[in-house]
Coordinates of C-alpha atoms and ligand atoms in Angstrom, one line a residue:
M1 CA 7.1 -0.6 29.8
T2 CA 4.5 -2.8 29.5
P3 CA 3.5 -6.2 28.6
M4 CA 4.0 -5.0 24.9
P5 CA 6.0 -2.2 25.7
K6 CA 9.7 -2.1 25.6
W7 CA 9.8 -1.7 21.9
A8 CA 6.4 -1.6 20.2
L9 CA 4.2 -0.4 22.8
S10 CA 6.6 2.2 24.1
A11 CA 4.9 4.3 21.9
L12 CA 2.5 6.3 23.6
A13 CA 2.9 3.7 26.1
V14 CA 6.2 4.3 27.6
A15 CA 5.5 7.8 27.9
L16 CA 2.4 7.4 29.4
L17 CA 3.8 4.8 31.4
S18 CA 5.2 7.3 33.6
A19 CA 5.8 7.5 37.4
C20 CA 5.0 6.6 40.7
Q21 CA 5.8 7.9 44.0
S22 CA 3.8 7.5 47.3
D23 CA 2.6 3.9 46.6
A24 CA 6.2 2.6 46.8
P25 CA 6.9 -1.3 46.2
A26 CA 6.1 -3.7 49.2
S27 CA 9.6 -3.8 50.5
E28 CA 12.2 -1.0 50.0
A29 CA 15.6 -2.1 49.2
D30 CA 18.5 -0.3 51.0
Q31 CA 22.2 -1.1 51.6
K32 CA 21.3 -4.3 53.8
T33 CA 18.9 -5.7 51.3
D34 CA 19.5 -9.3 50.0
P35 CA 20.0 -8.5 46.3
R36 CA 18.7 -11.8 45.4
T37 CA 15.6 -11.0 47.4
F38 CA 15.3 -7.5 45.8
I39 CA 15.7 -8.9 42.1
A40 CA 12.8 -11.6 42.8
E41 CA 10.4 -9.0 44.3
A42 CA 11.3 -6.5 41.8
E43 CA 10.7 -9.0 38.8
A44 CA 7.3 -10.1 40.2
D45 CA 6.3 -6.5 40.9
M46 CA 7.1 -5.4 37.4
A47 CA 5.5 -8.2 35.8
Q48 CA 2.3 -7.4 37.5
I49 CA 2.1 -3.9 36.9
S50 CA 3.2 -4.0 33.3
E51 CA 0.1 -6.0 32.7
T52 CA -2.3 -3.3 34.0
A53 CA -0.4 -0.5 32.2
G54 CA -0.4 -2.4 29.1
R55 CA -4.2 -3.0 29.4
A56 CA -4.8 0.6 30.1
Q57 CA -2.6 1.6 27.2
W58 CA -4.3 -0.5 25.0
I59 CA -7.8 0.7 25.7
Y60 CA -6.5 4.2 25.5
A61 CA -4.9 3.5 21.8
N62 CA -8.2 2.0 20.8
F63 CA -10.3 4.5 21.9
I64 CA -9.2 8.1 22.5
T65 CA -11.2 9.8 25.0
E66 CA -10.5 12.2 28.0
D67 CA -11.4 9.2 30.4
T68 CA -9.2 6.7 28.7
A69 CA -6.4 9.4 28.7
A70 CA -6.9 9.9 32.4
L71 CA -6.9 6.1 33.1
A72 CA -3.7 5.4 30.9
S73 CA -1.7 8.4 32.3
E74 CA -2.5 7.1 35.8
A75 CA -1.4 3.5 35.2
G76 CA 1.8 4.8 33.1
R77 CA 2.4 7.1 36.2
I78 CA 2.4 4.1 38.6
Y79 CA 4.4 1.9 36.4
T80 CA 7.1 4.5 35.8
E81 CA 7.3 5.5 39.2
K82 CA 8.0 1.7 40.1
A83 CA 10.5 1.3 37.4
V84 CA 12.4 4.3 38.7
H85 CA 12.4 3.2 42.1
Y86 CA 13.6 -0.2 41.2
A87 CA 16.4 1.5 39.1
S88 CA 17.5 3.6 41.7
Q89 CA 17.6 1.0 44.3
A90 CA 19.2 -1.5 42.1
A91 CA 22.1 0.9 41.5
T92 CA 23.0 0.9 45.4
L93 CA 23.3 -2.9 45.5
D94 CA 26.5 -4.9 45.7
A95 CA 26.2 -7.5 42.9
S96 CA 29.8 -9.1 43.5
G97 CA 28.4 -12.2 44.9
L98 CA 25.6 -12.5 42.2
S99 CA 25.5 -14.9 39.2
A100 CA 25.9 -13.6 35.7
E101 CA 22.2 -13.9 35.3
E102 CA 21.4 -12.0 38.5
Q103 CA 23.8 -9.3 37.6
R104 CA 22.3 -9.0 34.2
K105 CA 19.0 -8.8 35.8
L106 CA 20.1 -5.9 38.0
D107 CA 21.6 -4.1 35.1
I108 CA 18.4 -4.4 33.2
L109 CA 16.6 -3.0 36.1
K110 CA 18.9 0.1 36.2
R111 CA 18.4 1.0 32.5
N112 CA 14.6 -0.2 31.9
L113 CA 13.1 3.0 31.5
T114 CA 12.2 5.1 28.3
L115 CA 11.5 8.3 30.2
P116 CA 12.1 8.3 33.7
A117 CA 10.1 10.4 36.2
P118 CA 11.4 12.6 38.9
A119 CA 10.9 11.9 42.4
D120 CA 8.5 14.8 42.9
P121 CA 5.1 13.3 42.6
A122 CA 3.7 16.4 40.9
K123 CA 6.2 16.4 38.2
S124 CA 5.8 12.6 37.9
Q125 CA 2.1 12.9 37.4
R126 CA 2.7 15.6 34.9
L127 CA 5.2 13.7 32.9
A128 CA 2.7 10.9 32.7
E129 CA 0.0 13.2 31.4
L130 CA 2.2 14.7 28.8
G131 CA 2.8 11.3 27.4
T132 CA -0.6 10.5 27.0
E133 CA -1.6 14.0 25.6
L134 CA 1.2 13.9 22.9
G135 CA 0.3 10.5 21.8
G136 CA -3.5 11.4 21.6
L137 CA -2.7 14.6 19.5
Y138 CA -1.1 12.3 17.1
G139 CA -3.6 9.6 17.0
K140 CA -6.4 12.2 16.8
G141 CA -4.5 14.5 14.1
R142 CA -6.5 15.2 11.0
F143 CA -6.0 17.3 8.1
C144 CA -9.1 18.9 6.0
L145 CA -8.6 19.0 2.4
E146 CA -11.8 20.7 2.3
P147 CA -14.0 21.6 5.3
D148 CA -16.0 18.1 5.1
N149 CA -13.2 16.2 4.1
C150 CA -10.8 15.6 6.9
L151 CA -8.4 12.7 6.3
S152 CA -6.5 10.7 8.9
Q153 CA -2.9 9.9 8.7
P154 CA -3.4 6.5 6.7
Q155 CA -5.6 8.3 4.3
L156 CA -3.0 11.0 3.8
S157 CA -0.2 8.7 3.5
S158 CA -2.0 7.0 0.8
I159 CA -2.2 10.4 -1.1
M160 CA 1.5 10.9 -0.5
A161 CA 2.2 7.6 -2.2
S162 CA 0.0 7.7 -5.3
S163 CA -0.3 11.3 -6.2
R164 CA 2.3 12.7 -8.7
D165 CA 0.8 16.2 -8.5
P166 CA 3.6 18.5 -6.9
E167 CA 1.0 20.9 -5.6
E168 CA -1.4 18.4 -4.1
L169 CA 1.7 16.5 -2.5
E170 CA 2.9 19.9 -1.0
R171 CA -0.5 20.6 0.3
V172 CA -0.9 17.3 2.0
W173 CA 2.6 17.3 3.2
A174 CA 2.3 20.7 5.0
G175 CA -1.3 20.0 6.2
W176 CA -0.3 17.0 8.1
R177 CA 2.5 18.8 9.8
E178 CA 0.0 21.5 11.4
I179 CA -1.2 18.8 13.7
A180 CA 2.4 18.9 15.3
K181 CA 2.3 22.5 16.1
P182 CA 0.7 22.2 19.8
M183 CA 3.0 19.5 20.7
R184 CA 5.9 21.9 20.7
P185 CA 5.6 23.2 24.4
L186 CA 4.4 19.6 25.6
F187 CA 7.4 18.0 24.1
S188 CA 9.8 20.5 25.6
E189 CA 8.4 20.2 29.1
Q190 CA 8.4 16.1 28.6
V191 CA 12.2 16.7 27.8
Q192 CA 12.9 18.7 31.0
L193 CA 11.1 16.5 33.1
A194 CA 12.5 13.2 31.8
N195 CA 16.0 14.6 32.0
Q196 CA 15.6 15.4 35.7
G197 CA 14.4 11.8 36.2
A198 CA 17.5 10.4 34.3
Q199 CA 19.9 12.6 36.1
A200 CA 18.5 11.5 39.4
L201 CA 19.3 7.9 38.3
G202 CA 23.0 8.7 37.5
Y203 CA 22.9 9.4 33.8
A204 CA 23.8 12.7 32.3
N205 CA 20.5 13.0 30.3
V206 CA 17.7 10.8 28.9
G207 CA 19.9 10.1 25.4
E208 CA 22.8 8.6 27.5
L209 CA 20.2 6.2 29.3
W210 CA 19.0 5.3 25.7
R211 CA 22.4 4.6 24.7
S212 CA 23.3 2.4 27.9
K213 CA 21.1 -0.4 26.6
Y214 CA 23.3 -2.0 24.1
D215 CA 25.7 -4.6 26.4
M216 CA 28.6 -1.7 25.8
P217 CA 29.4 1.4 27.4
A218 CA 27.2 4.1 26.4
A219 CA 29.9 6.3 24.9
D220 CA 31.0 3.6 22.5
F221 CA 27.5 3.1 20.9
P222 CA 27.6 6.3 18.5
K223 CA 30.9 5.0 17.3
Q224 CA 29.4 1.6 16.4
L225 CA 26.5 3.4 14.6
D226 CA 29.1 5.9 12.6
G227 CA 31.0 2.7 11.6
L228 CA 27.7 1.1 10.2
W229 CA 26.7 4.1 8.6
D230 CA 30.2 4.7 6.9
E231 CA 30.0 1.0 5.6
V232 CA 26.6 1.6 3.8
K233 CA 26.5 5.4 2.8
P234 CA 28.1 5.0 -0.7
L235 CA 25.3 3.1 -1.5
Y236 CA 22.7 5.5 -0.1
E237 CA 24.7 8.1 -2.2
A238 CA 24.5 6.3 -5.3
L239 CA 20.8 5.7 -4.9
H240 CA 20.1 9.4 -3.9
C241 CA 21.9 10.5 -7.0
Y242 CA 20.0 8.2 -9.1
V243 CA 16.6 9.2 -7.9
R244 CA 17.2 12.9 -7.9
G245 CA 18.2 12.7 -11.6
E246 CA 15.0 10.7 -12.3
L247 CA 12.7 12.8 -10.3
G248 CA 14.5 15.9 -12.1
E249 CA 13.4 14.2 -15.6
Q250 CA 9.9 13.9 -14.3
Y251 CA 9.2 17.1 -12.6
G252 CA 11.9 19.3 -14.3
A253 CA 14.9 21.0 -12.5
E254 CA 12.9 23.9 -11.2
V255 CA 11.1 21.5 -8.9
V256 CA 14.1 19.1 -8.4
P257 CA 17.2 21.3 -8.5
Q258 CA 20.0 18.9 -9.6
D259 CA 22.4 20.3 -7.1
Q260 CA 20.3 20.5 -4.0
P261 CA 18.8 18.1 -1.6
I262 CA 15.7 16.6 -2.7
P263 CA 12.3 18.2 -1.8
A264 CA 10.9 15.9 0.7
H265 CA 7.2 15.7 -0.8
L266 CA 8.1 13.8 -4.0
L267 CA 9.4 10.7 -2.6
G268 CA 6.0 8.7 -1.9
N269 CA 5.9 9.0 1.7
M270 CA 4.9 11.4 4.2
W271 CA 8.1 11.5 5.9
A272 CA 10.3 10.5 2.8
Q273 CA 11.7 7.6 4.8
Q274 CA 10.9 4.7 2.4
W275 CA 10.7 5.7 -1.5
G276 CA 9.4 2.3 -2.8
E277 CA 6.0 4.0 -4.1
I278 CA 7.8 5.8 -6.7
Y279 CA 9.4 3.0 -8.4
E280 CA 7.6 3.5 -11.5
L281 CA 8.5 7.1 -11.6
V282 CA 12.3 6.4 -11.4
A283 CA 12.6 3.1 -13.1
P284 CA 13.9 3.6 -16.5
A285 CA 11.1 2.5 -18.9
D286 CA 13.0 -0.1 -20.7
L287 CA 14.0 -1.9 -17.3
P288 CA 11.9 -4.9 -17.1
G289 CA 10.3 -4.1 -13.6
P290 CA 9.6 -6.4 -10.9
G291 CA 7.0 -7.8 -13.2
Y292 CA 4.1 -7.4 -10.8
D293 CA 2.4 -4.9 -8.6
L294 CA 1.6 -6.3 -5.2
T295 CA -1.1 -4.1 -4.5
A296 CA -3.0 -4.8 -7.5
L297 CA -2.3 -8.4 -7.2
L298 CA -3.7 -8.4 -3.7
A299 CA -6.9 -6.7 -5.0
E300 CA -7.4 -9.1 -8.1
H301 CA -7.0 -12.0 -5.5
G302 CA -9.8 -10.7 -3.2
Y303 CA -7.5 -9.9 -0.3
D304 CA -9.2 -8.2 2.5
E305 CA -7.6 -7.0 5.6
I306 CA -8.1 -10.5 7.4
K307 CA -6.8 -12.5 4.4
M308 CA -3.4 -10.4 4.4
V309 CA -3.1 -11.0 8.2
E310 CA -3.9 -14.9 7.5
Q311 CA -1.5 -15.1 4.7
A312 CA 1.3 -13.5 6.7
E313 CA 0.7 -16.1 9.6
T314 CA 1.1 -19.0 7.2
F315 CA 4.5 -17.7 6.4
F316 CA 5.6 -18.2 9.9
T317 CA 3.6 -21.6 10.2
S318 CA 5.3 -22.7 7.1
M319 CA 8.7 -22.4 9.0
G320 CA 7.5 -24.4 11.9
F321 CA 6.0 -21.7 14.4
A322 CA 2.9 -22.4 15.9
P323 CA -0.4 -20.8 14.6
L324 CA -1.6 -17.6 16.2
P325 CA -3.7 -18.2 19.0
D326 CA -7.8 -17.5 18.7
T327 CA -7.3 -14.6 20.9
F328 CA -4.9 -12.8 18.4
W329 CA -7.7 -12.9 15.8
T330 CA -10.5 -11.8 18.3
R331 CA -8.7 -9.2 20.1
S332 CA -6.4 -7.5 17.4
L333 CA -7.4 -4.2 15.6
F334 CA -7.1 -4.6 12.0
V335 CA -9.4 -2.1 10.3
E336 CA -9.6 1.7 10.9
P337 CA -12.8 2.5 12.9
Q338 CA -15.0 5.1 11.4
D339 CA -16.6 6.1 14.7
R340 CA -13.8 6.8 17.1
D341 CA -10.2 8.0 17.2
V342 CA -7.7 5.4 17.4
V343 CA -3.8 5.3 17.1
C344 CA -3.4 4.0 13.7
H345 CA 0.4 3.7 13.6
A346 CA 0.9 -0.2 13.4
S347 CA 2.1 -1.7 16.7
A348 CA 2.2 -5.4 18.3
W349 CA 1.3 -6.2 21.7
D350 CA 1.6 -8.8 24.3
L351 CA -1.0 -8.1 27.0
D352 CA -0.2 -10.7 29.5
N353 CA 3.4 -11.6 28.9
R354 CA 2.3 -15.0 27.7
E355 CA 0.0 -15.7 24.7
D356 CA -2.4 -12.6 24.6
I357 CA -0.8 -11.3 21.7
R358 CA -2.2 -8.9 19.2
I359 CA -1.6 -6.3 16.6
K360 CA -3.4 -3.0 16.4
M361 CA -3.0 -1.6 12.6
C362 CA -5.3 0.3 10.3
I363 CA -4.7 -1.8 7.6
R364 CA -4.7 -0.5 4.0
K365 CA -5.1 -3.2 1.3
N366 CA -1.8 -2.5 -0.4
G367 CA 1.8 -3.9 -0.7
E368 CA 3.3 -1.7 1.7
D369 CA 0.7 -2.9 4.5
F370 CA 1.1 -6.5 3.4
R371 CA 4.9 -6.0 4.3
V372 CA 4.1 -4.1 7.6
I373 CA 1.8 -7.0 8.7
H374 CA 4.8 -9.3 8.4
H375 CA 6.7 -6.7 10.4
E376 CA 4.3 -6.8 13.2
L377 CA 3.9 -10.5 13.3
G378 CA 7.4 -10.8 13.7
H379 CA 6.9 -9.0 16.9
N380 CA 4.3 -11.3 18.0
I381 CA 6.1 -14.3 17.3
Y382 CA 9.3 -13.0 19.1
Q383 CA 7.3 -12.4 22.3
R384 CA 5.5 -15.7 22.2
A385 CA 9.0 -17.4 21.8
Y386 CA 10.8 -15.6 24.8
M387 CA 7.5 -16.0 27.0
D388 CA 9.1 -18.6 29.3
Q389 CA 12.1 -16.5 30.0
P390 CA 12.0 -14.6 33.6
F391 CA 10.2 -11.5 33.1
L392 CA 13.1 -9.4 32.9
F393 CA 14.3 -11.3 30.1
K394 CA 11.2 -10.9 28.3
D395 CA 12.4 -8.7 25.4
S396 CA 14.8 -8.9 22.3
A397 CA 18.5 -9.1 22.5
N398 CA 18.4 -5.6 21.8
D399 CA 15.7 -3.3 20.3
G400 CA 17.1 -3.7 16.9
F401 CA 16.5 -7.5 16.9
H402 CA 12.8 -7.0 17.7
E403 CA 12.4 -4.6 14.5
A404 CA 14.4 -6.9 12.3
I405 CA 12.5 -10.3 12.6
G406 CA 9.5 -9.6 10.7
D407 CA 11.5 -7.9 8.5
V408 CA 13.5 -10.9 7.7
I409 CA 10.1 -12.4 6.6
S410 CA 9.3 -9.5 4.3
L411 CA 12.5 -10.0 2.1
S412 CA 11.2 -13.4 1.5
I413 CA 8.3 -12.0 -0.4
T414 CA 9.9 -12.9 -3.6
P415 CA 8.5 -13.6 -7.0
N416 CA 9.1 -17.5 -6.3
Y417 CA 7.1 -17.0 -3.2
L418 CA 4.3 -15.1 -4.6
K419 CA 4.2 -18.0 -7.1
E420 CA 3.8 -20.4 -4.6
I421 CA 0.9 -18.7 -2.9
G422 CA -0.8 -18.4 -6.3
L423 CA -0.5 -14.5 -6.6
I424 CA 1.4 -14.7 -9.4
D425 CA 1.6 -17.5 -12.3
D426 CA 5.0 -17.2 -13.7
V427 CA 8.2 -16.1 -12.1
P428 CA 9.8 -13.0 -13.9
P429 CA 13.1 -13.6 -15.6
A430 CA 16.5 -12.9 -14.1
E431 CA 16.6 -9.8 -16.2
S432 CA 14.2 -8.2 -14.0
D433 CA 16.2 -8.7 -11.2
I434 CA 17.8 -5.2 -11.3
G435 CA 14.2 -3.6 -11.2
L436 CA 13.4 -6.0 -8.0
L437 CA 16.4 -4.8 -6.4
L438 CA 15.7 -1.1 -7.2
R439 CA 12.3 -1.6 -5.7
Q440 CA 13.8 -3.1 -2.5
A441 CA 16.6 -0.5 -2.2
L442 CA 13.9 2.4 -2.6
D443 CA 12.6 1.0 0.9
K444 CA 15.5 -0.5 2.8
V445 CA 18.5 1.7 1.5
A446 CA 16.6 4.9 1.3
F447 CA 15.5 4.3 4.9
L448 CA 19.0 4.1 6.6
P449 CA 19.8 7.8 7.0
F450 CA 16.0 8.4 8.3
G451 CA 16.6 5.7 10.8
L452 CA 19.8 7.3 11.8
M453 CA 18.9 11.1 12.3
I454 CA 15.8 11.0 14.3
D455 CA 17.9 10.0 17.5
Q456 CA 20.6 12.0 16.5
W457 CA 18.1 14.9 16.6
R458 CA 16.6 13.5 20.1
W459 CA 20.1 13.0 21.5
Q460 CA 21.0 16.5 21.0
V461 CA 17.7 17.8 22.3
F462 CA 18.3 15.6 25.4
S463 CA 21.7 16.8 26.0
G464 CA 20.9 20.4 25.3
E465 CA 22.9 21.0 22.4
I466 CA 19.5 21.5 20.3
T467 CA 17.1 24.0 22.4
E468 CA 13.5 24.6 21.9
A469 CA 14.7 28.0 20.0
N470 CA 16.0 25.9 17.3
Y471 CA 14.0 22.4 17.4
N472 CA 13.0 22.9 13.8
A473 CA 16.0 24.3 12.2
A474 CA 18.0 21.5 13.8
W475 CA 15.7 18.9 12.5
W476 CA 16.1 20.1 8.9
E477 CA 19.9 20.4 9.1
L478 CA 19.9 16.8 10.1
R479 CA 17.4 15.8 7.5
Q480 CA 19.7 17.6 4.9
Q481 CA 23.1 16.4 6.4
Y482 CA 22.1 12.5 6.5
Q483 CA 19.4 12.2 3.9
G484 CA 20.0 15.1 1.6
I485 CA 16.5 16.1 1.6
Q486 CA 14.8 19.5 2.2
A487 CA 11.5 20.9 3.1
P488 CA 9.4 21.8 0.2
V489 CA 8.0 24.8 1.9
A490 CA 9.6 27.4 4.4
R491 CA 9.6 26.1 7.8
S492 CA 9.9 28.3 10.8
E493 CA 10.0 27.8 14.6
A494 CA 6.4 28.0 14.6
D495 CA 6.5 24.4 13.1
F496 CA 7.3 21.4 15.1
D497 CA 8.1 19.1 12.2
P498 CA 9.6 16.1 14.4
G499 CA 6.2 15.9 16.1
A500 CA 4.6 14.8 12.8
K501 CA 6.5 11.5 13.1
Y502 CA 4.6 9.1 15.4
H503 CA 7.7 8.2 17.4
V504 CA 8.6 11.5 18.4
P505 CA 5.1 12.4 20.6
A506 CA 5.1 8.4 21.2
S507 CA 8.7 8.6 22.8
V508 CA 9.8 5.5 20.9
P509 CA 13.7 5.3 20.5
Y510 CA 14.2 5.1 16.7
T511 CA 17.8 4.0 16.3
R512 CA 16.2 0.5 16.6
Y513 CA 15.1 0.8 13.0
F514 CA 18.4 1.7 11.8
L515 CA 19.9 -1.3 13.5
A516 CA 17.2 -3.6 12.3
H517 CA 17.5 -2.3 8.5
I518 CA 21.3 -3.7 9.0
L519 CA 20.5 -6.7 11.1
Q520 CA 17.7 -8.0 8.9
F521 CA 20.3 -8.6 6.0
Q522 CA 22.7 -10.4 8.2
F523 CA 19.7 -12.7 9.7
Y524 CA 18.4 -13.3 6.0
Q525 CA 21.8 -14.2 4.6
A526 CA 22.4 -16.7 7.6
L527 CA 19.1 -18.3 7.4
C528 CA 19.0 -18.5 3.7
E529 CA 22.2 -20.6 4.2
E530 CA 20.5 -22.6 6.9
A531 CA 17.7 -23.5 4.4
G532 CA 20.2 -24.6 2.1
Y533 CA 19.5 -22.0 -0.6
Q534 CA 21.9 -21.6 -3.6
G535 CA 21.3 -18.7 -6.1
P536 CA 21.4 -14.9 -6.0
I537 CA 20.8 -13.9 -2.5
H538 CA 17.8 -11.5 -3.3
R539 CA 15.8 -14.5 -4.8
C540 CA 16.0 -16.6 -1.6
S541 CA 12.6 -17.1 0.3
L542 CA 12.5 -18.9 3.6
Y543 CA 9.0 -20.0 3.0
G544 CA 8.6 -23.4 4.2
S545 CA 12.0 -24.0 5.8
E546 CA 11.7 -25.6 9.1
E547 CA 15.5 -25.4 9.2
A548 CA 15.7 -21.7 9.2
G549 CA 12.7 -21.5 11.5
A550 CA 14.2 -23.6 14.1
K551 CA 17.5 -21.8 13.8
L552 CA 15.6 -18.4 14.1
N553 CA 13.7 -19.7 17.1
T554 CA 16.9 -20.7 18.9
M555 CA 17.6 -16.9 18.8
L556 CA 14.1 -15.6 19.8
E557 CA 13.8 -17.8 22.6
M558 CA 16.9 -16.6 24.4
G559 CA 14.8 -13.0 24.7
L560 CA 17.1 -10.7 26.6
S561 CA 18.8 -13.3 28.6
Q562 CA 22.3 -12.9 27.0
P563 CA 24.4 -10.0 25.5
W564 CA 23.1 -9.3 22.0
P565 CA 26.3 -10.5 20.3
Q566 CA 25.6 -13.9 21.5
A567 CA 22.0 -13.8 20.3
L568 CA 23.2 -12.8 16.9
A569 CA 26.2 -15.3 16.9
A570 CA 23.3 -18.0 17.3
V571 CA 21.7 -17.2 13.8
T572 CA 24.8 -15.9 12.0
G573 CA 27.9 -17.3 13.7
S574 CA 29.3 -13.7 14.2
E575 CA 29.0 -11.3 17.1
Q576 CA 29.5 -8.4 15.1
M577 CA 26.8 -6.1 13.3
S578 CA 27.9 -5.5 9.9
G579 CA 26.6 -3.7 6.9
Q580 CA 28.2 -6.6 4.7
A581 CA 25.3 -8.7 4.2
L582 CA 23.2 -5.5 3.2
L583 CA 26.0 -4.6 0.6
N584 CA 26.0 -8.2 -0.8
Y585 CA 22.4 -8.1 -1.4
F586 CA 22.4 -5.0 -3.4
A587 CA 25.8 -5.4 -4.8
P588 CA 24.5 -6.0 -8.3
L589 CA 22.1 -2.8 -8.1
H590 CA 25.2 -0.6 -6.8
Q591 CA 27.1 -1.3 -9.7
W592 CA 24.0 -0.6 -12.0
L593 CA 23.4 2.7 -10.3
D594 CA 27.0 3.9 -10.6
T595 CA 26.9 3.0 -14.3
Q596 CA 23.6 4.7 -14.6
N597 CA 24.7 8.1 -12.8
Q598 CA 28.0 8.1 -14.7
A599 CA 26.3 7.7 -18.1
A600 CA 23.8 10.3 -17.5
G601 CA 27.0 12.7 -16.3
R602 CA 25.2 13.3 -12.9
Q603 CA 26.9 15.5 -10.2
C604 CA 26.2 13.4 -7.0
G605 CA 25.7 14.7 -3.6
W606 CA 24.2 17.9 -2.1
Ligands
X8Z701 O1 7.1 1.8 13.5 C1 7.3 1.0 12.8 C2 6.5 -0.2 12.6 C3 6.2 -0.5 14.1 S1 7.3 -1.1 15.2 C4 5.4 -0.1 11.9 N1 8.3 1.2 11.7 C5 9.1 2.3 11.6 C6 8.3 3.3 10.9 O2 7.1 3.1 10.4 O3 8.7 4.6 11.2 C7 8.8 0.1 10.9 C8 9.7 0.8 10.0 C9 10.2 2.1 10.7
ZN702 ZN1 8.3 -2.6 14.8

């Protein structure tokens, strides 16, 4: 949807970017329109409005006020209306005489929306306002621990990460979810309107539109996901079993019943999506751990927010990528402002479809955010790599690719790398590797079912299988089914817990992150090979490998110009997404977890 849009910005953006109506594009395509002329005009027009819409969204996300909301809604409305207009026209054109590239552009025009607006101008305007309002409710959300101590989402997340007091955790967990209650009717209205827009474009509902973006029939995509999940599920189940057992030791079986889903407030994260922050709680005392605490190391070495970003940039330049432009440093948001409301959830933007790349992030000086910075810069590096593609190809091969690139680099934050940049003096011995792998699995493996369930919920909402009357109950059924976790306090349909997760009010599709967690191990394994690395795969760092950088760049600069299997093959030699690389990476840990679970006589499952 915008310059930064399709994946990152889609957040509030997309939603914001809503519809258009009367100011139709300069030339109306019809049956007689030359498809080539149509494509050229649509591409030029969308390139231009995406820039305006992106700037309006940037300003709104950095200064949330009534006025910026109105301007962002209006820009979003125009963007979406034009995108809907071109999508419906594209569907009427005869593509038979076109080149493969032109046919691909036509296909992209047909599916290039997240929340399509209905034709009625009043509905289109309303859809735009809903997106802005939902994004604003999330961005402005605060929970007051005491009347004069109101905390923002990043501050509350810090408590979720560090507190070991179940009562405090429960209070913060439930408190943050209060911000989502008012979203419920707005979200429901948004679903109805966007479904009308999707149906007008020939999709059964918005979910089908979302599933149509993967270079395969929409109906095949869920099967692909099921196949990937089946591959990695045994590893997740072993980790779940182990963590529940250890948490039971820590908090007692009354707090963590051993035959039930894990209470969601004890996993070190507001959404129980990544569990790395409870490493010390669940790692056995006699296991040599990673040997360092990244948060502590950053503090000891005087890393502030800027230095953290500079260090991450160095990783990319060490692989041969050009330094970030000066405007990145002057225009990005790195530190949470104290004097105004902003959307703190980290995002990466490309404001001019070329080199005006930026991140927007309320950086906390800890290991987790050091990794997130690499994630965000991965987006920016991708955006810049495909800047010479035609506008409609300025995106990743599929949305999972965009989310995977920075994470490949984060996987390279190994002890050897930390030694190389002077954060540690000695590389921990090989016996520490199980600790390292456990730390990684708590983030990467724990995430998998979370990455999958969010859109399982949304797809069912869009299809009508889940209705407003059971939004919350259905959410917790899926949380239990996929993740094996449960709410720590009673929930009801007065709650709207999906809205307390950024990507729901921001309308960012979430399956991309599941895909990214699979793909990043495929990319990492292939690039380590390209770098000539030999040794245990989890110790490989791509730091300093220009060979790996060049290989990666061949894929990045393709953008969306080829179907994703070709882009995948450019790095890995294979056209298949597969969980095998992830399983290889964690193989020693999987064995260790099974042994531990067996020795403790644990009954796994929930
Ligand atoms: O939203 C993000 C990024 C921005 S694209 C920070 N992530 C997901 C999340 O936080 O829920 C990265 C991992 C999953
Ligand atoms: Zn991202």
